């Protein structure tokens, strides 16, 4: 087993998971806002870590162009995708999409707490739409992780707990 996911990446991941579950299904009002701020701060830290962090945390390790993402998706459809140590091209695209949604949710959430935008309908509607899109993408993310875990005989959720995966090419 080799170290892949550092503590910053893992803490960000599970902070977002907990924060989103709480804010989507449990909390309202002030507790919802506090958790939203915690997730926003975690996102800012993760964005910075994407430039200065460890190898697999850096955007340069997993952000690729659309051609590579579509080629990877085609490989998945034809069941010829290989294992990767860090994010796959599709996984990297999903990370960017989820981070963009979290950023949008953070901005609209902050705006709703200001005097200028409190009660403004389009801000609230945008926030709600982004939350729904986040839920859809999170479900796709979990489904993809389950598929990849089964396909490659490894527990990706556990790897996000321990930070360790077996190297590609090992059974």
XYZ file of N, CA, C and O in Angstrom:
684
model
N 0.854 -1.186 0.000
C 0.000 0.000 0.000
C 0.894 1.241 0.000
O 1.907 1.269 0.680
N 0.481 2.236 -0.770
C 1.243 3.483 -0.826
C 0.355 4.649 -0.414
O -0.866 4.621 -0.582
N 0.988 5.668 0.123
C 0.280 6.861 0.560
C -0.147 7.668 -0.677
O 0.671 7.963 -1.538
N -1.430 7.978 -0.760
C -1.951 8.743 -1.887
C -2.616 10.028 -1.398
O -2.274 11.123 -1.824
N -3.578 9.884 -0.509
C -4.369 11.038 -0.062
C -3.830 11.545 1.274
O -3.869 10.842 2.268
N -3.342 12.781 1.260
C -2.785 13.359 2.478
C -3.906 13.798 3.422
O -5.084 13.824 3.029
N -3.574 14.144 4.666
C -4.610 14.518 5.641
C -5.459 15.718 5.221
O -6.649 15.759 5.531
N -4.883 16.681 4.517
C -5.677 17.851 4.085
C -6.767 17.423 3.109
O -7.930 17.835 3.241
N -6.422 16.582 2.150
C -7.404 16.099 1.167
C -8.500 15.297 1.861
O -9.693 15.491 1.608
N -8.094 14.399 2.759
C -9.080 13.561 3.441
C -9.977 14.376 4.368
O -11.195 14.169 4.410
N -9.395 15.313 5.095
C -10.198 16.157 5.987
C -11.176 17.013 5.179
O -12.345 17.163 5.555
N -10.719 17.551 4.057
C -11.609 18.318 3.181
C -12.761 17.433 2.707
O -13.937 17.816 2.792
N -12.436 16.249 2.215
C -13.454 15.339 1.682
C -14.534 15.051 2.718
O -15.730 15.209 2.456
N -14.131 14.623 3.906
C -15.110 14.228 4.910
C -15.809 15.430 5.545
O -16.961 15.315 5.978
N -15.162 16.602 5.570
C -15.828 17.826 6.027
C -16.953 18.187 5.070
O -18.062 18.538 5.492
N -16.670 18.090 3.785
C -17.695 18.391 2.780
C -18.826 17.369 2.843
O -20.005 17.736 2.792
N -18.491 16.096 2.966
C -19.530 15.066 3.067
C -20.447 15.360 4.250
O -21.676 15.422 4.109
N -19.849 15.546 5.432
C -20.657 15.806 6.633
C -21.436 17.105 6.508
O -22.641 17.156 6.816
N -20.782 18.159 6.043
C -21.439 19.456 5.916
C -22.610 19.428 4.954
O -23.683 19.973 5.229
N -22.417 18.769 3.816
C -23.500 18.701 2.822
C -24.667 17.862 3.325
O -25.829 18.248 3.153
N -24.368 16.731 3.947
C -25.462 15.912 4.487
C -26.240 16.678 5.552
O -27.475 16.665 5.565
N -25.515 17.345 6.442
C -26.197 18.129 7.489
C -27.028 19.248 6.885
O -28.193 19.440 7.256
N -26.432 20.001 5.957
C -27.146 21.158 5.420
C -28.253 20.794 4.442
O -29.230 21.525 4.306
N -28.137 19.670 3.771
C -29.190 19.267 2.848
C -30.373 18.621 3.568
O -31.517 18.780 3.147
N -30.100 17.896 4.649
C -31.157 17.067 5.227
C -31.488 17.326 6.694
O -32.497 16.830 7.171
N -30.656 18.059 7.422
C -30.863 18.155 8.863
C -31.020 19.594 9.355
O -31.990 19.906 10.049
N -30.076 20.453 9.015
C -29.992 21.774 9.642
C -30.763 22.855 8.897
O -30.949 22.782 7.683
N -31.153 23.859 9.644
C -31.772 25.059 9.085
C -31.238 26.266 9.833
O -30.639 26.144 10.900
N -31.464 27.444 9.273
C -31.172 28.713 9.915
C -29.698 28.842 10.326
O -28.818 28.518 9.555
N -29.457 29.299 11.563
C -28.090 29.610 11.981
C -27.145 28.400 11.950
O -26.027 28.524 11.454
N -27.550 27.227 12.447
C -26.631 26.077 12.330
C -26.271 25.761 10.877
O -25.130 25.412 10.575
N -27.232 25.901 9.970
C -26.991 25.696 8.540
C -25.926 26.678 8.050
O -25.003 26.301 7.319
N -26.053 27.931 8.460
C -25.084 28.958 8.049
C -23.688 28.651 8.584
O -22.701 28.782 7.858
N -23.604 28.251 9.840
C -22.299 27.962 10.440
C -21.617 26.820 9.700
O -20.434 26.909 9.349
N -22.347 25.747 9.423
C -21.783 24.623 8.686
C -21.397 25.072 7.274
O -20.354 24.663 6.745
N -22.201 25.932 6.674
C -21.870 26.474 5.357
C -20.550 27.239 5.370
O -19.722 27.085 4.453
N -20.326 28.025 6.404
C -19.051 28.749 6.526
C -17.888 27.782 6.716
O -16.804 27.987 6.162
N -18.090 26.733 7.494
C -17.034 25.733 7.698
C -16.664 25.085 6.357
O -15.479 24.937 6.031
N -17.670 24.720 5.579
C -17.406 24.113 4.270
C -16.724 25.120 3.346
O -15.795 24.766 2.604
N -17.132 26.384 3.394
C -16.506 27.416 2.559
C -15.027 27.584 2.910
O -14.175 27.690 2.018
N -14.715 27.604 4.196
C -13.311 27.707 4.618
C -12.535 26.475 4.174
O -11.400 26.581 3.677
N -13.134 25.295 4.325
C -12.480 24.062 3.877
C -12.204 24.122 2.375
O -11.131 23.694 1.914
N -13.141 24.672 1.605
C -12.962 24.792 0.159
C -11.795 25.725 -0.166
O -10.968 25.413 -1.036
N -11.706 26.851 0.511
C -10.604 27.789 0.266
C -9.260 27.112 0.566
O -8.310 27.221 -0.222
N -9.199 26.405 1.683
C -7.962 25.686 2.034
C -7.636 24.655 0.967
O -6.485 24.533 0.522
N -8.649 23.911 0.508
C -8.414 22.875 -0.507
C -7.974 23.482 -1.827
O -7.126 22.917 -2.536
N -8.554 24.621 -2.182
C -8.137 25.279 -3.424
C -6.671 25.686 -3.344
O -5.907 25.479 -4.296
N -6.264 26.250 -2.230
C -4.850 26.601 -2.052
C -3.980 25.351 -2.082
O -2.917 25.335 -2.713
N -4.443 24.287 -1.413
C -3.712 23.031 -1.352
C -3.575 22.410 -2.745
O -2.636 21.672 -3.018
N -4.506 22.739 -3.642
C -4.435 22.250 -5.013
C -3.244 22.797 -5.781
O -2.873 22.260 -6.824
N -2.632 23.860 -5.268
C -1.447 24.432 -5.909
C -0.156 24.137 -5.147
O 0.909 24.057 -5.748
N -0.257 23.976 -3.828
C 0.966 23.824 -3.031
C 1.041 22.489 -2.300
O 2.030 22.223 -1.619
N 0.029 21.669 -2.429
C -0.054 20.426 -1.655
C 0.800 19.302 -2.200
O 1.646 19.493 -3.082
N 0.546 18.130 -1.669
C 1.270 16.937 -2.088
C 0.894 16.557 -3.518
O -0.066 17.093 -4.089
N 1.638 15.634 -4.085
C 1.514 15.303 -5.510
C 0.075 15.071 -5.958
O -0.406 15.700 -6.893
N -0.628 14.143 -5.342
C -1.965 13.793 -5.815
C -3.028 14.801 -5.396
O -4.167 14.731 -5.863
N -2.671 15.754 -4.537
C -3.595 16.817 -4.157
C -3.559 17.966 -5.154
O -4.512 18.744 -5.248
N -2.477 18.081 -5.893
C -2.308 19.210 -6.815
C -3.198 19.063 -8.037
O -3.347 17.982 -8.601
N -3.759 20.187 -8.467
C -4.593 20.196 -9.664
C -3.814 19.697 -10.875
O -4.375 19.042 -11.749
N -2.529 19.998 -10.919
C -1.709 19.568 -12.061
C -1.659 18.044 -12.178
O -1.346 17.522 -13.254
N -1.978 17.320 -11.102
C -1.966 15.864 -11.135
C -3.255 15.282 -11.707
O -3.244 14.167 -12.224
N -4.371 16.025 -11.623
C -5.629 15.402 -12.046
C -6.516 16.248 -12.942
O -7.542 15.763 -13.413
N -6.147 17.477 -13.208
C -6.948 18.289 -14.120
C -6.402 18.095 -15.528
O -5.233 18.392 -15.802
N -7.251 17.552 -16.387
C -6.882 17.297 -17.778
C -7.944 17.922 -18.681
O -8.992 18.359 -18.214
N -7.691 17.916 -19.951
C -8.630 18.495 -20.903
C -9.810 17.589 -21.183
O -9.807 16.402 -20.835
N -10.825 18.159 -21.845
C -12.038 17.389 -22.164
C -11.758 16.139 -22.996
O -12.395 15.111 -22.808
N -10.804 16.203 -23.900
C -10.491 15.048 -24.751
C -10.062 13.855 -23.893
O -10.506 12.725 -24.113
N -9.219 14.101 -22.886
C -8.760 13.016 -22.004
C -9.915 12.478 -21.155
O -10.006 11.273 -20.905
N -10.809 13.373 -20.727
C -11.965 12.938 -19.928
C -12.870 12.047 -20.770
O -13.268 10.960 -20.328
N -13.173 12.482 -21.999
C -14.057 11.681 -22.857
C -13.397 10.366 -23.274
O -14.070 9.333 -23.380
N -12.087 10.377 -23.487
C -11.380 9.128 -23.803
C -11.466 8.163 -22.619
O -11.684 6.962 -22.802
N -11.315 8.698 -21.412
C -11.416 7.858 -20.215
C -12.836 7.296 -20.077
O -13.007 6.109 -19.771
N -13.858 8.125 -20.300
C -15.241 7.645 -20.223
C -15.504 6.563 -21.271
O -16.195 5.579 -20.990
N -14.926 6.732 -22.448
C -15.056 5.703 -23.487
C -14.386 4.407 -23.041
O -14.938 3.313 -23.241
N -13.218 4.528 -22.419
C -12.541 3.338 -21.903
C -13.387 2.635 -20.843
O -13.429 1.398 -20.794
N -14.068 3.403 -19.997
C -14.948 2.807 -18.986
C -16.086 2.043 -19.664
O -16.387 0.907 -19.286
N -16.705 2.672 -20.665
C -17.812 2.014 -21.368
C -17.370 0.704 -22.020
O -18.143 -0.248 -22.105
N -16.135 0.669 -22.484
C -15.618 -0.531 -23.144
C -14.857 -1.432 -22.168
O -14.224 -2.403 -22.593
N -14.928 -1.092 -20.868
C -14.312 -1.879 -19.788
C -12.817 -2.126 -20.017
O -12.301 -3.210 -19.779
N -12.132 -1.078 -20.459
C -10.689 -1.196 -20.671
C -9.903 -0.102 -19.938
O -8.733 0.116 -20.232
N -10.576 0.568 -18.990
C -9.876 1.605 -18.227
C -8.914 0.961 -17.246
O -9.182 -0.087 -16.683
N -7.784 1.588 -17.094
C -6.799 1.084 -16.149
C -6.977 1.750 -14.787
O -7.704 2.727 -14.645
N -6.322 1.194 -13.785
C -6.332 1.790 -12.454
C -5.385 2.972 -12.438
O -4.373 2.973 -13.127
N -5.703 3.933 -11.617
C -4.806 5.067 -11.397
C -4.578 5.195 -9.901
O -5.409 4.776 -9.098
N -3.469 5.789 -9.557
C -3.174 5.969 -8.146
C -3.965 7.144 -7.584
O -4.581 7.048 -6.541
N -3.975 8.250 -8.302
C -4.743 9.419 -7.879
C -6.107 9.425 -8.547
O -6.704 8.377 -8.785
N -6.601 10.615 -8.859
C -7.885 10.715 -9.549
C -7.760 10.289 -10.999
O -6.754 10.558 -11.650
N -8.806 9.670 -11.502
C -8.898 9.386 -12.934
C -9.234 10.705 -13.639
O -9.626 11.676 -12.993
N -9.114 10.756 -14.967
C -9.528 11.975 -15.676
C -10.989 12.355 -15.390
O -11.293 13.527 -15.164
N -11.887 11.364 -15.365
C -13.291 11.657 -15.057
C -13.431 12.090 -13.595
O -14.216 12.992 -13.282
N -12.676 11.465 -12.712
C -12.699 11.850 -11.305
C -12.206 13.269 -11.103
O -12.742 14.016 -10.279
N -11.194 13.658 -11.845
C -10.703 15.038 -11.774
C -11.740 16.040 -12.243
O -11.922 17.095 -11.631
N -12.431 15.695 -13.335
C -13.498 16.576 -13.828
C -14.616 16.687 -12.798
O -15.165 17.775 -12.566
N -14.953 15.567 -12.158
C -15.983 15.585 -11.116
C -15.547 16.461 -9.943
O -16.338 17.213 -9.398
N -14.277 16.344 -9.557
C -13.768 17.183 -8.460
C -13.945 18.664 -8.780
O -14.379 19.437 -7.932
N -13.591 19.061 -9.995
C -13.734 20.465 -10.382
C -15.195 20.900 -10.360
O -15.517 21.992 -9.898
N -16.070 20.044 -10.862
C -17.499 20.375 -10.873
C -18.041 20.509 -9.450
O -18.784 21.455 -9.142
N -17.674 19.573 -8.578
C -18.141 19.639 -7.189
C -17.594 20.876 -6.480
O -18.319 21.558 -5.745
N -16.322 21.192 -6.719
C -15.738 22.386 -6.104
C -16.405 23.662 -6.626
O -16.631 24.597 -5.859
N -16.726 23.692 -7.914
C -17.409 24.858 -8.476
C -18.792 25.028 -7.841
O -19.199 26.155 -7.508
N -19.509 23.926 -7.673
C -20.820 23.996 -7.022
C -20.692 24.452 -5.571
O -21.489 25.271 -5.100
N -19.690 23.945 -4.859
C -19.476 24.374 -3.472
C -19.152 25.863 -3.418
O -19.624 26.572 -2.524
N -18.362 26.340 -4.372
C -18.037 27.774 -4.414
C -19.299 28.597 -4.666
O -19.537 29.609 -3.993
N -20.118 28.148 -5.613
C -21.369 28.851 -5.889
C -22.306 28.845 -4.695
O -22.943 29.861 -4.379
N -22.393 27.711 -4.019
C -23.217 27.626 -2.815
C -22.691 28.545 -1.717
O -23.470 29.203 -1.016
N -21.374 28.601 -1.581
C -20.769 29.463 -0.569
C -21.075 30.932 -0.857
O -21.481 31.677 0.038
N -20.900 31.332 -2.098
C -21.136 32.735 -2.466
C -22.612 33.097 -2.287
O -22.939 34.119 -1.674
N -23.504 32.263 -2.796
C -24.928 32.599 -2.664
C -25.372 32.521 -1.209
O -26.211 33.317 -0.775
N -24.809 31.595 -0.447
C -25.136 31.518 0.975
C -24.692 32.765 1.724
O -25.430 33.303 2.556
N -23.492 33.229 1.424
C -22.994 34.463 2.051
C -23.852 35.645 1.632
O -24.212 36.491 2.464
N -24.189 35.719 0.352
C -25.023 36.828 -0.133
C -26.373 36.869 0.581
O -26.872 37.958 0.907
N -26.960 35.703 0.821
C -28.273 35.676 1.489
C -28.207 36.231 2.905
O -29.219 36.647 3.454
N -27.023 36.241 3.499
C -26.875 36.771 4.847
C -26.568 38.247 4.902
O -26.434 38.816 5.985
N -26.470 38.897 3.740
C -26.176 40.330 3.711
C -27.469 41.131 3.617
O -28.499 40.627 3.151
N -27.407 42.371 4.054
C -28.576 43.246 3.960
C -28.997 43.455 2.509
O -30.188 43.497 2.202
N -28.030 43.577 1.614
C -28.334 43.878 0.215
C -29.068 42.733 -0.487
O -29.869 42.971 -1.389
N -28.806 41.489 -0.092
C -29.390 40.347 -0.807
C -30.307 39.493 0.046
O -30.801 38.475 -0.426
N -30.530 39.880 1.294
C -31.417 39.098 2.160
C -32.818 39.107 1.573
O -33.388 40.152 1.264
N -33.390 37.929 1.332
C -34.741 37.816 0.793
C -34.843 38.006 -0.709
O -35.943 37.970 -1.255
N -33.704 38.213 -1.402
C -33.734 38.379 -2.855
C -33.964 37.007 -3.485
O -33.210 36.065 -3.241
N -35.016 36.926 -4.268
C -35.481 35.636 -4.770
C -34.463 34.902 -5.637
O -34.249 33.701 -5.474
N -33.815 35.611 -6.563
C -32.905 34.920 -7.476
C -31.703 34.326 -6.733
O -31.196 33.277 -7.130
N -31.265 34.975 -5.658
C -30.139 34.441 -4.891
C -30.566 33.153 -4.183
O -29.844 32.149 -4.212
N -31.739 33.183 -3.574
C -32.247 31.987 -2.882
C -32.502 30.846 -3.867
O -32.167 29.691 -3.585
N -33.075 31.172 -5.027
C -33.345 30.140 -6.035
C -32.051 29.547 -6.589
O -31.963 28.340 -6.805
N -31.066 30.412 -6.806
C -29.772 29.927 -7.292
C -29.131 29.011 -6.251
O -28.594 27.950 -6.592
N -29.186 29.408 -4.993
C -28.629 28.598 -3.915
C -29.307 27.223 -3.877
O -28.631 26.191 -3.787
N -30.605 27.211 -3.973
C -31.352 25.954 -3.947
C -31.040 25.086 -5.168
O -30.856 23.866 -5.049
N -30.946 25.700 -6.334
C -30.619 24.957 -7.556
C -29.224 24.351 -7.458
O -29.014 23.183 -7.810
N -28.263 25.139 -6.969
C -26.901 24.630 -6.809
C -26.863 23.472 -5.811
O -26.142 22.493 -6.011
N -27.646 23.575 -4.729
C -27.702 22.489 -3.735
C -28.257 21.218 -4.368
O -27.746 20.115 -4.128
N -29.278 21.353 -5.198
C -29.852 20.185 -5.872
C -28.859 19.581 -6.872
O -28.738 18.360 -6.964
N -28.158 20.443 -7.609
C -27.140 19.943 -8.543
C -26.012 19.241 -7.791
O -25.518 18.202 -8.234
N -25.627 19.795 -6.655
C -24.586 19.170 -5.842
C -25.025 17.772 -5.407
O -24.242 16.825 -5.447
N -26.278 17.650 -5.017
C -26.791 16.349 -4.587
C -26.739 15.347 -5.743
O -26.316 14.198 -5.556
N -27.122 15.768 -6.925
C -27.089 14.879 -8.090
C -25.654 14.448 -8.389
O -25.375 13.262 -8.578
N -24.733 15.418 -8.408
C -23.342 15.071 -8.699
C -22.725 14.220 -7.592
O -21.914 13.337 -7.862
N -23.112 14.477 -6.347
C -22.604 13.661 -5.239
C -23.063 12.211 -5.392
O -22.291 11.280 -5.146
N -24.306 12.017 -5.805
C -24.811 10.659 -6.037
C -24.029 9.993 -7.169
O -23.632 8.821 -7.058
N -23.770 10.738 -8.244
C -22.963 10.197 -9.345
C -21.543 9.871 -8.877
O -20.964 8.849 -9.255
N -20.980 10.743 -8.042
C -19.639 10.543 -7.500
C -19.577 9.256 -6.673
O -18.663 8.435 -6.841
N -20.545 9.063 -5.806
C -20.590 7.850 -4.981
C -20.783 6.621 -5.870
O -20.107 5.598 -5.675
N -21.672 6.713 -6.839
C -21.902 5.582 -7.745
C -20.621 5.234 -8.508
O -20.282 4.048 -8.659
N -19.919 6.240 -8.981
C -18.665 5.995 -9.708
C -17.618 5.374 -8.790
O -16.889 4.458 -9.203
N -17.532 5.855 -7.554
C -16.568 5.282 -6.603
C -16.910 3.825 -6.302
O -16.010 2.977 -6.218
N -18.187 3.521 -6.156
C -18.598 2.132 -5.924
C -18.275 1.258 -7.137
O -17.779 0.138 -7.001
N -18.563 1.787 -8.324
C -18.265 1.045 -9.556
C -16.765 0.776 -9.671
O -16.351 -0.362 -9.918
N -15.964 1.832 -9.507
C -14.511 1.682 -9.612
C -13.970 0.751 -8.528
O -13.052 -0.035 -8.777
N -14.535 0.833 -7.336
C -14.100 -0.047 -6.252
C -14.340 -1.498 -6.611
O -13.475 -2.357 -6.420
N -15.507 -1.753 -7.125
C -15.840 -3.137 -7.508
C -15.024 -3.581 -8.722
O -14.495 -4.685 -8.747
N -14.946 -2.720 -9.702
C -14.251 -3.054 -10.958
C -12.777 -3.357 -10.712
O -12.221 -4.250 -11.320
N -12.145 -2.595 -9.822
C -10.708 -2.749 -9.609
C -10.367 -3.428 -8.281
O -9.209 -3.432 -7.867
N -11.375 -3.965 -7.614
C -11.180 -4.719 -6.376
C -10.420 -3.927 -5.313
O -9.441 -4.409 -4.744
N -10.895 -2.705 -5.078
C -10.324 -1.895 -3.999
C -11.415 -1.009 -3.418
O -12.348 -0.643 -4.103
N -11.286 -0.698 -2.167
C -12.282 0.101 -1.465
C -11.847 1.559 -1.487
O -11.030 1.987 -0.661
N -12.372 2.328 -2.428
C -11.954 3.722 -2.567
C -12.399 4.581 -1.390
O -11.698 5.519 -1.010
N -13.550 4.277 -0.804
C -13.993 5.037 0.370
C -13.015 4.819 1.525
O -12.647 5.769 2.227
N -12.572 3.589 1.716
C -11.605 3.304 2.786
C -10.262 3.981 2.499
O -9.586 4.456 3.404
N -9.893 4.053 1.221
C -8.657 4.755 0.849
C -8.740 6.232 1.221
O -7.737 6.842 1.584
N -9.954 6.798 1.167
C -10.119 8.200 1.556
C -10.102 8.345 3.077
O -9.944 9.441 3.593
N -10.235 7.267 3.797
C -10.095 7.278 5.260
C -8.625 7.108 5.639
O -8.080 7.869 6.437
N -7.977 6.104 5.052
C -6.599 5.777 5.426
C -5.561 6.594 4.667
O -4.442 6.758 5.135
N -5.924 7.046 3.474
C -4.976 7.756 2.618
C -4.134 6.825 1.762
O -3.300 7.281 0.992
N -4.366 5.523 1.867
C -3.514 4.543 1.184
C -4.297 3.721 0.148
O -5.454 3.410 0.358
N -3.585 3.410 -0.952
C -4.112 2.539 -1.994
C -2.998 1.596 -2.431
O -1.822 1.897 -2.226
N -3.381 0.519 -3.069
C -2.342 -0.333 -3.631
C -1.941 0.266 -4.992
O -2.783 0.836 -5.703
N -0.686 0.141 -5.336
C -0.220 0.731 -6.594
C -0.860 0.058 -7.800
O -1.198 -1.127 -7.739
N -1.010 0.783 -8.920
C -1.518 0.147 -10.140
C -0.594 -1.001 -10.544
O 0.612 -0.950 -10.356
N -1.203 -2.042 -11.087
C -0.440 -3.188 -11.527
C -0.286 -4.271 -10.474
O 0.176 -5.362 -10.761
N -0.674 -3.976 -9.215
C -0.626 -4.997 -8.167
C -2.022 -5.576 -7.966
O -2.994 -4.847 -7.984
N -2.106 -6.891 -7.760
C -3.423 -7.526 -7.598
C -4.068 -7.158 -6.272
O -3.476 -6.781 -5.334
